[in-house]
XYZ file of C-alpha atoms in Angstrom:
733
model
C 115.501 112.599 103.987
C 117.598 115.776 103.444
C 115.744 116.738 106.477
C 116.896 113.421 108.246
C 120.098 113.794 106.834
C 120.767 117.311 108.208
C 119.217 116.182 111.643
C 121.395 114.072 111.553
C 124.124 115.782 111.377
C 123.234 118.425 114.626
C 123.094 115.110 116.344
C 126.812 113.930 115.672
C 128.037 117.769 116.389
C 126.057 117.801 119.253
C 127.335 114.064 120.320
C 130.895 115.062 119.372
C 130.978 117.479 122.252
C 130.102 114.964 124.444
C 132.015 112.984 124.440
C 134.521 115.417 124.071
C 134.136 116.025 127.856
C 135.907 114.405 130.690
C 134.247 113.141 133.762
C 134.710 116.544 135.332
C 133.012 118.199 132.510
C 136.776 119.552 131.229
C 136.921 119.184 127.251
C 138.914 116.443 125.962
C 141.413 115.443 124.052
C 142.065 111.927 121.803
C 145.492 110.754 122.982
C 146.356 110.123 119.286
C 146.125 113.788 118.865
C 148.133 114.740 116.292
C 148.729 117.557 113.605
C 150.436 117.713 109.754
C 150.328 121.656 109.817
C 153.385 122.634 107.821
C 155.372 125.973 109.852
C 159.032 127.087 110.973
C 159.265 129.232 113.751
C 161.248 129.523 117.526
C 160.970 126.879 120.661
C 160.140 127.725 123.857
C 162.116 126.533 127.095
C 159.686 125.755 129.015
C 161.628 124.305 131.681
C 165.597 124.415 132.742
C 168.169 125.848 130.714
C 169.386 125.143 127.152
C 172.807 123.964 127.327
C 174.507 126.087 126.004
C 177.071 123.547 124.106
C 174.654 121.515 122.605
C 174.081 122.370 118.821
C 173.432 120.377 115.226
C 169.934 119.267 113.937
C 167.730 116.858 115.036
C 164.892 115.380 113.449
C 161.770 112.902 113.940
C 160.165 110.649 111.252
C 156.305 109.878 111.960
C 153.115 109.005 110.186
C 150.241 111.853 110.600
C 147.381 110.105 108.861
C 146.003 110.914 105.517
C 144.559 113.616 103.164
C 141.155 113.162 104.536
C 141.978 112.798 108.406
C 143.624 115.830 108.723
C 145.785 114.160 111.136
C 145.217 112.068 113.579
C 143.421 110.237 115.056
C 141.221 108.818 112.156
C 137.531 110.394 112.058
C 134.869 107.798 113.372
C 132.587 110.049 110.616
C 133.021 111.634 107.878
C 132.084 115.151 107.240
C 128.528 114.276 105.891
C 127.941 112.111 109.194
C 128.579 109.375 107.193
C 130.772 105.988 108.568
C 134.397 107.034 107.991
C 136.283 103.520 106.521
C 139.768 104.814 108.096
C 138.543 104.500 111.072
C 140.494 102.466 113.513
C 143.512 102.005 110.826
C 146.833 101.879 111.916
C 149.190 104.642 112.556
C 151.279 103.419 110.338
C 149.790 103.980 107.301
C 149.287 107.830 107.264
C 151.623 110.489 105.090
C 155.382 111.204 106.908
C 156.362 114.250 108.778
C 159.536 115.265 109.714
C 159.760 117.699 112.763
C 163.603 119.563 112.497
C 165.068 121.187 115.413
C 168.277 123.596 114.603
C 169.546 124.323 117.605
C 173.102 125.892 116.018
C 170.915 129.431 116.583
C 171.409 128.499 120.336
C 169.867 129.756 122.794
C 167.154 129.927 120.718
C 166.820 126.907 118.655
C 164.199 126.725 115.434
C 161.600 124.744 114.411
C 160.609 123.399 111.047
C 158.135 120.438 110.129
C 157.326 119.603 106.694
C 154.946 116.175 105.182
C 157.124 114.401 102.708
C 155.118 115.039 99.547
C 155.976 112.480 96.654
C 154.523 112.622 93.958
C 151.545 109.586 94.994
C 150.974 112.481 97.831
C 149.209 114.498 95.095
C 148.311 111.500 93.401
C 146.219 111.132 97.061
C 145.006 114.576 97.284
C 143.630 114.151 93.781
C 141.961 111.670 94.404
C 140.793 112.324 98.147
C 137.471 112.015 99.321
C 135.016 114.623 97.750
C 136.737 115.283 94.438
C 135.570 113.318 91.013
C 138.238 110.977 90.953
C 137.488 109.699 94.155
C 135.735 106.763 93.062
C 137.766 103.546 91.655
C 141.257 106.076 91.584
C 141.185 107.043 95.109
C 143.452 106.026 97.764
C 141.871 103.701 100.826
C 143.447 102.248 103.599
C 144.085 98.837 103.234
C 145.566 97.267 106.449
C 148.966 98.592 106.882
C 149.240 100.080 103.601
C 147.453 102.941 101.486
C 146.346 101.717 98.035
C 144.136 102.601 94.896
C 142.901 99.871 92.460
C 144.144 102.553 89.680
C 147.131 103.405 90.909
C 149.013 101.482 92.718
C 150.054 101.419 96.607
C 151.478 104.782 98.517
C 155.270 105.677 99.065
C 154.517 107.556 102.792
C 158.635 107.727 103.885
C 156.931 108.121 107.563
C 159.968 105.941 109.063
C 163.175 107.141 109.188
C 165.354 109.823 107.857
C 168.989 108.972 107.668
C 172.257 110.740 106.668
C 174.532 110.770 103.776
C 177.020 112.302 101.671
C 178.344 111.070 99.129
C 182.263 111.612 97.168
C 182.569 115.287 96.528
C 180.075 116.395 98.222
C 180.544 118.453 101.448
C 176.951 119.625 102.357
C 175.291 116.084 102.091
C 171.882 115.270 102.277
C 168.910 113.347 104.623
C 167.519 110.229 102.830
C 163.197 109.660 103.913
C 162.683 106.540 103.918
C 159.917 103.625 104.079
C 159.768 99.687 103.898
C 157.647 99.944 100.778
C 158.733 102.473 98.129
C 162.015 104.001 96.894
C 163.972 106.137 99.394
C 164.347 110.199 98.653
C 167.178 112.254 98.751
C 165.738 114.813 100.728
C 167.128 118.633 101.482
C 168.221 119.719 104.948
C 167.738 123.027 104.778
C 164.327 122.902 103.180
C 163.082 119.294 103.793
C 162.077 119.365 100.198
C 162.528 115.846 98.244
C 165.353 116.280 95.849
C 164.964 112.952 94.051
C 164.364 109.109 94.375
C 167.160 106.789 94.772
C 167.069 105.195 91.221
C 164.416 105.333 88.513
C 161.469 103.504 88.948
C 162.397 101.060 86.348
C 165.509 100.516 88.022
C 163.061 98.491 90.615
C 161.335 95.609 90.501
C 157.556 95.898 92.269
C 155.934 93.535 94.707
C 152.553 92.765 93.124
C 151.527 90.343 90.263
C 152.738 92.291 86.848
C 148.527 91.566 86.215
C 148.208 94.871 88.164
C 149.519 97.769 85.872
C 150.072 100.571 88.444
C 151.987 103.257 87.479
C 152.762 103.379 91.171
C 153.799 99.653 92.129
C 154.986 98.477 95.415
C 158.715 98.183 95.749
C 159.664 96.789 99.231
C 162.837 97.577 100.656
C 163.925 98.841 103.742
C 163.380 101.530 106.356
C 166.768 101.267 107.708
C 169.184 100.928 104.846
C 173.637 100.774 105.105
C 175.400 104.005 104.443
C 179.086 103.760 104.329
C 181.103 106.794 105.438
C 184.321 105.811 104.241
C 183.212 104.412 101.418
C 180.703 106.801 101.171
C 178.041 104.237 99.429
C 175.072 103.654 100.350
C 173.086 99.865 100.359
C 169.646 98.852 100.001
C 167.301 96.000 99.340
C 164.644 95.249 97.042
C 162.709 92.231 97.367
C 159.514 90.118 97.019
C 158.017 87.610 99.066
C 157.100 83.938 97.470
C 154.249 84.055 94.922
C 153.548 81.193 95.249
C 149.882 82.638 97.078
C 149.317 85.279 94.098
C 146.808 83.428 92.135
C 144.146 84.687 95.293
C 145.543 88.136 95.333
C 145.229 88.875 91.627
C 141.775 87.484 91.609
C 141.390 89.733 94.103
C 142.833 92.803 92.170
C 140.427 91.887 89.418
C 137.165 91.816 91.184
C 137.805 94.845 93.529
C 138.258 96.592 90.198
C 135.178 95.579 88.005
C 132.729 93.823 90.562
C 133.470 95.696 94.441
C 130.147 95.484 95.361
C 129.112 92.098 94.551
C 132.695 91.290 95.981
C 131.852 92.500 98.951
C 128.197 91.589 99.638
C 129.432 87.360 99.266
C 132.480 88.300 101.511
C 130.432 90.286 103.790
C 127.980 87.015 104.014
C 130.536 84.390 104.317
C 131.997 86.377 106.830
C 129.031 86.946 109.443
C 128.428 83.133 108.960
C 132.264 81.883 109.569
C 133.327 84.507 111.688
C 132.990 83.208 115.322
C 132.770 79.608 114.056
C 134.215 77.300 116.509
C 136.526 74.933 114.127
C 139.169 76.962 112.509
C 140.201 74.221 110.303
C 136.848 74.546 108.435
C 136.616 78.397 108.570
C 140.363 77.562 106.900
C 138.916 75.947 104.114
C 135.794 77.274 103.773
C 137.279 80.517 102.387
C 140.147 78.851 101.144
C 137.684 77.594 98.929
C 135.647 80.835 98.509
C 138.853 82.448 97.113
C 140.033 79.663 94.866
C 136.132 79.604 93.401
C 136.352 83.812 93.062
C 135.030 84.063 89.754
C 132.499 81.700 89.989
C 131.022 83.292 92.941
C 131.397 86.906 92.206
C 130.301 86.490 88.358
C 131.016 89.406 86.323
C 134.024 89.988 84.187
C 135.882 86.929 84.982
C 139.804 86.733 86.174
C 141.965 85.161 83.860
C 143.889 82.983 86.102
C 146.571 82.087 82.978
C 148.151 85.760 83.381
C 151.689 86.116 84.272
C 152.460 85.255 88.055
C 156.005 86.146 88.492
C 158.532 85.356 90.765
C 160.172 85.586 93.825
C 163.481 87.876 94.053
C 165.760 89.351 96.366
C 168.337 92.168 94.656
C 171.473 94.067 96.852
C 171.216 97.801 95.414
C 173.848 99.750 95.320
C 174.150 103.398 94.575
C 176.602 106.418 95.111
C 174.817 109.419 94.795
C 174.888 109.548 90.446
C 174.375 107.269 87.707
C 172.505 104.338 87.978
C 171.663 101.973 90.608
C 174.005 98.413 90.511
C 172.520 95.590 91.402
C 173.282 92.037 92.548
C 171.029 88.877 92.458
C 171.278 86.970 95.205
C 170.855 83.611 96.464
C 172.485 82.029 99.051
C 175.592 79.553 99.181
C 173.305 76.806 98.057
C 171.940 78.724 95.506
C 168.600 78.513 95.961
C 166.902 81.915 96.304
C 166.485 84.094 99.708
C 163.104 82.946 101.225
C 161.664 86.023 102.898
C 158.499 85.296 105.083
C 158.582 88.382 107.420
C 160.741 91.174 106.093
C 163.607 93.622 105.748
C 163.132 96.415 108.282
C 166.139 96.473 108.833
C 170.181 96.117 107.595
C 173.300 95.815 109.071
C 177.015 97.267 107.477
C 180.497 96.526 108.650
C 183.948 97.358 107.395
C 183.996 94.163 105.068
C 180.679 92.842 105.217
C 176.595 93.137 104.871
C 174.190 92.143 106.755
C 170.257 90.945 105.802
C 168.098 89.742 107.975
C 164.157 88.089 108.579
C 163.409 90.691 110.290
C 160.209 90.389 112.925
C 157.681 92.821 111.399
C 155.401 91.972 108.858
C 155.336 94.529 106.513
C 155.008 92.084 103.886
C 152.877 91.668 100.874
C 150.583 89.428 102.908
C 149.885 92.623 105.210
C 149.314 95.165 103.288
C 146.569 93.808 101.171
C 144.777 93.316 104.765
C 141.241 94.005 104.016
C 140.722 95.438 100.292
C 136.865 96.885 102.650
C 138.063 98.619 105.035
C 134.677 99.512 105.486
C 133.393 96.358 106.647
C 134.895 95.184 110.335
C 132.982 91.997 109.476
C 134.910 91.121 107.116
C 138.173 92.604 108.765
C 137.525 90.479 111.230
C 137.051 86.969 109.661
C 140.378 88.242 107.545
C 142.338 88.712 110.687
C 141.502 85.184 112.038
C 143.112 83.495 109.297
C 145.735 85.415 108.263
C 147.660 86.756 111.029
C 150.650 84.902 112.199
C 153.318 84.051 115.222
C 156.402 85.994 114.775
C 159.153 83.524 113.854
C 161.167 83.644 117.681
C 163.889 83.525 115.986
C 166.111 85.573 113.152
C 168.082 84.511 110.487
C 170.704 86.174 109.110
C 172.682 86.361 106.471
C 176.120 87.679 105.455
C 177.207 89.307 102.205
C 180.888 89.979 101.244
C 182.158 93.174 100.085
C 184.886 91.777 98.380
C 183.175 89.503 96.576
C 180.377 92.042 94.879
C 181.398 92.683 91.377
C 182.039 96.162 90.704
C 179.657 95.714 87.268
C 176.501 93.790 89.277
C 175.222 90.647 88.409
C 174.919 87.883 91.078
C 176.033 87.741 94.310
C 176.261 85.162 97.420
C 174.115 85.538 100.972
C 175.392 83.025 102.912
C 172.957 82.256 105.467
C 174.665 81.385 108.845
C 174.386 77.867 110.584
C 172.351 78.864 113.231
C 169.344 81.466 113.563
C 169.989 83.896 115.909
C 167.821 82.637 118.571
C 165.076 85.574 119.108
C 163.011 87.455 117.161
C 164.464 91.116 116.108
C 163.193 94.221 114.496
C 165.970 96.504 115.218
C 169.880 96.064 115.460
C 173.414 97.844 114.975
C 176.680 96.168 114.149
C 180.042 97.244 114.971
C 182.051 99.154 111.621
C 185.064 96.880 112.896
C 185.098 92.768 112.299
C 188.181 91.651 113.488
C 189.413 88.647 112.574
C 185.937 88.002 110.616
C 184.183 88.313 113.845
C 180.858 90.943 113.945
C 179.139 92.480 116.611
C 175.601 92.484 115.971
C 173.432 94.567 118.968
C 170.206 93.248 118.490
C 166.952 94.895 120.216
C 164.175 91.564 120.657
C 160.982 92.634 121.267
C 159.312 88.998 122.094
C 156.128 87.820 121.367
C 155.544 90.837 119.456
C 154.826 92.395 116.008
C 154.431 95.812 115.351
C 152.063 95.481 112.050
C 149.691 94.248 114.518
C 147.524 97.100 115.820
C 144.687 97.742 118.389
C 141.022 97.721 116.283
C 137.965 98.589 116.259
C 136.479 94.979 117.747
C 139.286 94.544 120.214
C 139.006 93.271 123.709
C 141.124 93.428 126.677
C 142.839 90.670 127.726
C 142.831 91.448 131.001
C 138.624 91.900 131.399
C 137.317 90.949 128.208
C 136.233 94.472 128.319
C 135.915 96.883 124.399
C 139.853 98.633 124.348
C 139.371 102.279 125.210
C 138.742 103.937 121.842
C 141.633 106.052 122.575
C 144.069 102.897 121.949
C 142.046 102.325 118.818
C 145.030 102.501 115.492
C 148.306 102.087 118.232
C 150.163 98.806 118.047
C 149.380 96.077 119.645
C 152.010 95.259 121.773
C 150.728 94.659 125.467
C 153.877 93.026 126.937
C 153.753 89.036 127.016
C 156.975 88.789 127.507
C 159.823 91.221 128.345
C 162.157 92.404 125.938
C 165.918 91.080 125.708
C 169.031 93.009 123.554
C 171.455 90.448 122.476
C 175.323 91.458 122.033
C 176.050 88.702 119.451
C 179.811 87.984 117.827
C 179.509 86.241 113.859
C 182.023 84.100 112.413
C 181.521 85.867 109.201
C 184.282 83.918 107.439
C 183.110 80.282 108.445
C 179.589 81.335 108.662
C 179.104 80.301 111.906
C 176.841 82.167 115.128
C 179.261 82.151 118.327
C 176.902 81.561 120.825
C 179.487 80.543 123.765
C 180.877 84.417 122.811
C 177.561 86.161 122.912
C 175.581 87.875 125.706
C 171.792 88.421 126.282
C 170.413 90.999 128.908
C 166.946 90.733 129.993
C 165.267 92.212 133.209
C 162.055 92.796 134.322
C 163.003 95.469 136.663
C 161.512 95.323 140.537
C 157.998 95.399 139.771
C 156.504 95.465 143.203
C 157.985 98.967 144.049
C 157.199 102.044 143.146
C 160.594 102.580 140.731
C 161.261 100.385 138.946
C 164.950 100.706 137.748
C 166.368 99.027 134.864
C 164.429 96.766 133.003
C 163.255 95.473 129.064
C 159.731 95.571 129.503
C 158.246 96.657 125.918
C 161.819 98.163 124.580
C 160.557 100.432 121.642
C 163.906 102.593 120.269
C 167.361 102.981 121.248
C 170.703 105.594 120.675
C 174.279 105.791 121.163
C 176.989 108.190 119.895
C 177.208 108.118 116.240
C 174.093 106.732 115.491
C 173.676 106.975 111.101
C 176.569 109.542 111.022
C 177.635 110.040 107.412
C 180.913 111.524 108.506
C 182.514 109.018 110.596
C 181.513 104.875 111.006
C 180.812 103.924 114.763
C 183.822 101.023 115.169
C 182.687 99.749 118.525
C 179.321 100.705 119.800
C 180.035 101.244 124.301
C 177.225 102.451 125.607
C 173.429 102.590 124.084
C 170.587 104.353 125.991
C 166.743 102.537 125.120
C 163.330 103.053 125.921
C 161.279 100.558 128.124
C 157.105 101.220 127.198
C 156.298 99.057 130.569
C 152.776 97.470 129.966
C 149.911 98.683 128.907
C 145.953 97.204 129.520
C 144.596 98.747 126.643
C 147.366 97.275 124.585
C 146.780 93.788 125.486
C 144.172 92.394 123.554
C 142.426 89.346 123.754
C 143.689 88.707 120.309
C 147.446 89.054 120.830
C 147.412 86.976 124.493
C 145.855 84.546 122.134
C 148.390 84.473 119.998
C 151.073 84.420 122.208
C 150.652 82.886 124.870
C 152.654 79.289 124.123
C 155.647 81.888 123.213
C 158.441 79.526 123.296
C 160.982 81.630 124.722
C 158.799 83.035 128.048
C 160.768 84.166 131.046
C 157.412 85.658 132.312
C 154.725 82.848 133.778
C 151.500 84.279 131.650
C 149.831 85.152 135.527
C 152.377 87.591 136.687
C 151.959 89.178 133.064
C 148.475 89.929 133.712
C 149.608 90.810 137.004
C 151.693 93.563 135.846
C 149.570 94.725 132.804
C 146.958 95.386 135.217
C 149.991 97.600 137.028
C 150.449 99.315 134.323
C 154.067 99.591 134.943
C 155.562 103.118 134.043
C 157.692 104.186 130.515
C 161.892 104.370 131.704
C 164.867 105.168 129.433
C 168.083 102.894 130.524
C 171.704 103.676 129.988
C 173.490 100.036 128.742
C 177.101 99.073 129.061
C 177.050 97.359 125.895
C 180.797 96.006 127.234
C 179.305 93.938 130.127
C 176.127 93.985 128.709
C 175.110 95.674 131.872
C 172.771 98.594 133.157
C 174.277 101.685 134.335
C 172.327 104.223 134.772
C 167.697 104.705 134.704
C 165.147 107.417 134.970
C 161.628 106.819 135.178
C 159.099 109.028 133.994
C 155.712 109.728 135.852
C 152.858 108.043 135.217
C 151.084 109.719 131.380
C 154.232 110.867 130.126
C 155.695 108.444 126.991
C 159.069 109.128 125.648
C 158.492 108.392 121.946
C 162.629 108.068 121.296
C 165.780 108.758 121.784
C 168.885 110.247 120.389
C 172.588 111.037 121.384
C 173.533 114.718 120.436
C 177.718 115.236 120.834
C 178.709 117.892 122.916
C 180.494 121.013 120.647
C 183.342 121.212 122.520
C 184.606 117.523 124.065
C 185.175 117.645 127.584
C 189.105 115.618 127.970
C 187.596 114.429 131.050
C 184.537 112.440 129.985
C 184.542 109.192 127.885
C 183.708 109.557 124.459
C 180.707 107.625 124.373
C 178.991 110.316 127.629
C 180.134 113.265 126.617
C 176.670 114.936 124.919
C 173.351 114.980 125.660
C 169.642 112.399 124.843
C 166.937 114.804 122.630
C 164.027 113.044 123.211
C 160.491 113.283 121.597
C 158.178 113.565 124.820
C 153.959 112.999 124.838
C 152.989 114.562 128.582
C 149.921 114.210 129.634
C 147.966 116.945 132.229
C 146.988 114.068 134.540
C 148.654 111.512 136.384
C 145.965 109.755 136.716
C 143.176 111.485 134.294
C 144.723 113.329 131.330
C 142.503 115.635 129.576
C 144.753 117.048 127.476
C 148.617 116.392 126.057
C 151.666 118.472 125.271
C 154.173 117.401 122.751
C 157.635 118.198 124.365
C 161.692 117.595 123.534
C 163.474 117.235 126.612
C 166.935 116.822 126.628
C 168.943 114.528 129.730
C 173.075 114.951 130.055
C 173.931 111.807 128.714
C 175.922 110.588 131.705
C 174.083 111.455 134.288
C 170.277 110.309 132.903
C 168.997 109.858 136.087
C 168.972 113.249 137.338
C 165.534 113.394 135.049
C 165.977 116.439 132.040
C 167.248 119.544 131.903
C 165.890 121.333 129.741
C 162.036 121.247 128.350
C 161.405 122.522 124.535
C 158.085 122.619 123.103
C 156.220 125.171 120.267
C 152.286 125.334 120.417
C 151.704 123.736 117.457
C 153.648 121.033 117.635
C 151.383 118.285 118.476
C 152.243 114.969 117.843
C 151.346 111.411 119.813
C 153.575 108.882 118.743
C 156.730 109.732 116.407
C 159.114 107.341 115.304
C 163.006 106.786 114.361
C 165.489 110.370 114.881
C 168.591 111.140 113.110
C 171.111 114.629 113.586
C 173.770 116.222 111.588
C 176.269 118.947 112.676
C 174.071 121.448 110.330
C 171.594 122.019 107.639
C 173.048 123.060 105.048
C 171.417 122.942 101.153
C 171.701 119.328 99.886
C 174.701 119.511 97.170
C 172.487 116.809 95.640
C 173.462 116.961 91.887
C 172.086 113.806 90.393
C 168.414 114.565 89.868
C 165.906 112.233 88.643
C 163.080 114.740 87.048
C 159.616 113.002 87.885
C 158.210 113.859 84.672
C 160.804 111.850 82.492
C 160.848 109.295 85.126
C 157.065 108.540 85.382
C 156.487 109.100 81.638
C 157.830 106.210 81.501
C 156.065 104.175 84.150
C 153.132 105.210 82.322
C 154.922 104.367 78.539
C 155.273 100.330 80.016
C 152.055 99.930 81.692
C 150.317 96.819 80.015
C 147.538 94.680 79.954
C 144.434 97.591 78.845
C 145.085 100.154 80.908
C 143.640 103.799 79.892
C 147.013 105.388 79.129
C 145.672 108.096 78.223
C 143.873 109.164 80.877
C 147.089 108.323 83.207
C 148.964 110.258 81.295
C 146.419 112.967 81.555
C 146.233 113.241 85.210
C 149.725 113.375 86.243
C 150.111 116.070 83.679
C 147.349 117.900 85.316
C 147.819 116.663 89.342
C 151.465 114.854 89.734
C 153.571 117.348 87.217
C 152.858 120.654 88.440
C 154.170 120.547 91.512
C 157.663 119.297 90.890
C 160.372 121.703 88.790
């Protein structure tokens, strides 16, 4: 038997070497190749010249796989040759990583990288594959999040950094954020985590009360709102409706006590039903299975009378020290806010806070996507039943800041008379709200959900062929219509959406020509002068640069096509969608004049060149002849294929554009041999990387000692205390 295993390992080694060859014999590199190596160094100018007046410090955040994977992509096999259950996990499920570019030592800019090492990161390290604790305590990728049946959910801090500067601070700090975890203050000089925002006990967890996890699931916003004028940070802490938690509670119970029996029973059901034509019958059978899970699985029974908790929605305020101030929110009718999708983004003006139900299913129904990640048949069944379309609108709430009592308590989040009539993931607001009128600039990703990812069993919508494995784990954002950008006027006092004063821009571009021109195919990220500034608010957004990701055959799966073929707000008919997806429209960057809502400049990237973000950096010395909104540079993380047709390797570069003339192309390209990314998320910029002067710090030991002390329901508290003492606390002073 040992000999057979040895021979299998040798075969796998040679097979991997063979698979890494392209058609012409050149070593091939995966599209998602990403490094998690921490280092410091000096950037190299690969092309062009670094502008003498570029300055400040740029950051970009992104996920880099798990403690087991060693980066991205998630490998198909473990080191011992066994199938890897992490293979095909969504790219969004990964440890947070920050790259910092410091332009202040011009012309020799520095680069630094850092993993976001939260307490749960060290718990994950101590229970990873191959350790004695991996068994029940180990963390596993379960859909879009990473969970342990004993320890809870990972706070991966992989989404964004945000500058903050509280009263009596000179340097300020960064904030590292994630949709499902407390934000952390980050030192701009060292990129080390300084303190969580609020003690663990100040946050309510989204999992059922019967689940005694030290790392509870905290649902919040990946884009909290910081006011540079009042120097206050606002965020949210919420849960979705828990009426459906009975199935979740039972599942967690049997995963912990009767895992193998649970898996075998569910796999048998999945094999019977996954391809059944009658979806209603499939739903009925699966619901019946989970409703009577105690009878189906056997073993130690789950007590259905255990407390279930309730839906909650809290607005939180932090001023950089002391306890969080919390307001429990209801709408103007006295009803609790019902969040159906998530609160990925928040907005803020001088007089109002804006809350929205964002079109990103980063919530409990997606978090627990597959309790058995190693079983693709179960994953197929769950996706068939659990995946729903994004709501084709955005429910919006307004909080009047003047009504917030300083001591906290209750507050009203006023629901607008009409929702914004398109789905929204990201948006920004003018800080100024003259006469109580809010201007909200929204990115509307039509017929899209970035919580969906390409699975290992997906087929392409165009030709029904299997998706290229290079694309496994990526967001399944094949274009099912053009995106839009909306400038929405809201009367915050009358609670009305002023549709007659609002404007929407969307354009399919010149898709029959080589140069597509300004278009809104698959808008990803955007930037403008002053975005996320901790020093000065943007009273009016006048110029905005956004990235469009075109069309990609391998990202338009049959599943996504079927999900959105009847999209309510369709602009492009399905036959043209197919034709342009076959053509594979290129990536581009467009400057939009927000005052006129018309594009004014465009740059098209070459084939197999993928811009992954865009951020505005003001010139160190302003040019009085230039409009301030154009007086600066744009920095883009860019993944560059080495061939326009069949790339076998990719370079990770940072391209710099002159903001007023992007059509001329990048004026400088920077790189470092150790930087390797495939997909990045949000960016930020600060004038200098000075040490954080955050004085109020919550010690990790006292924070989690309190959590462990209050865990109930039969927890082996002594075991957990010893685990934290050995594997978590030593990493924190």
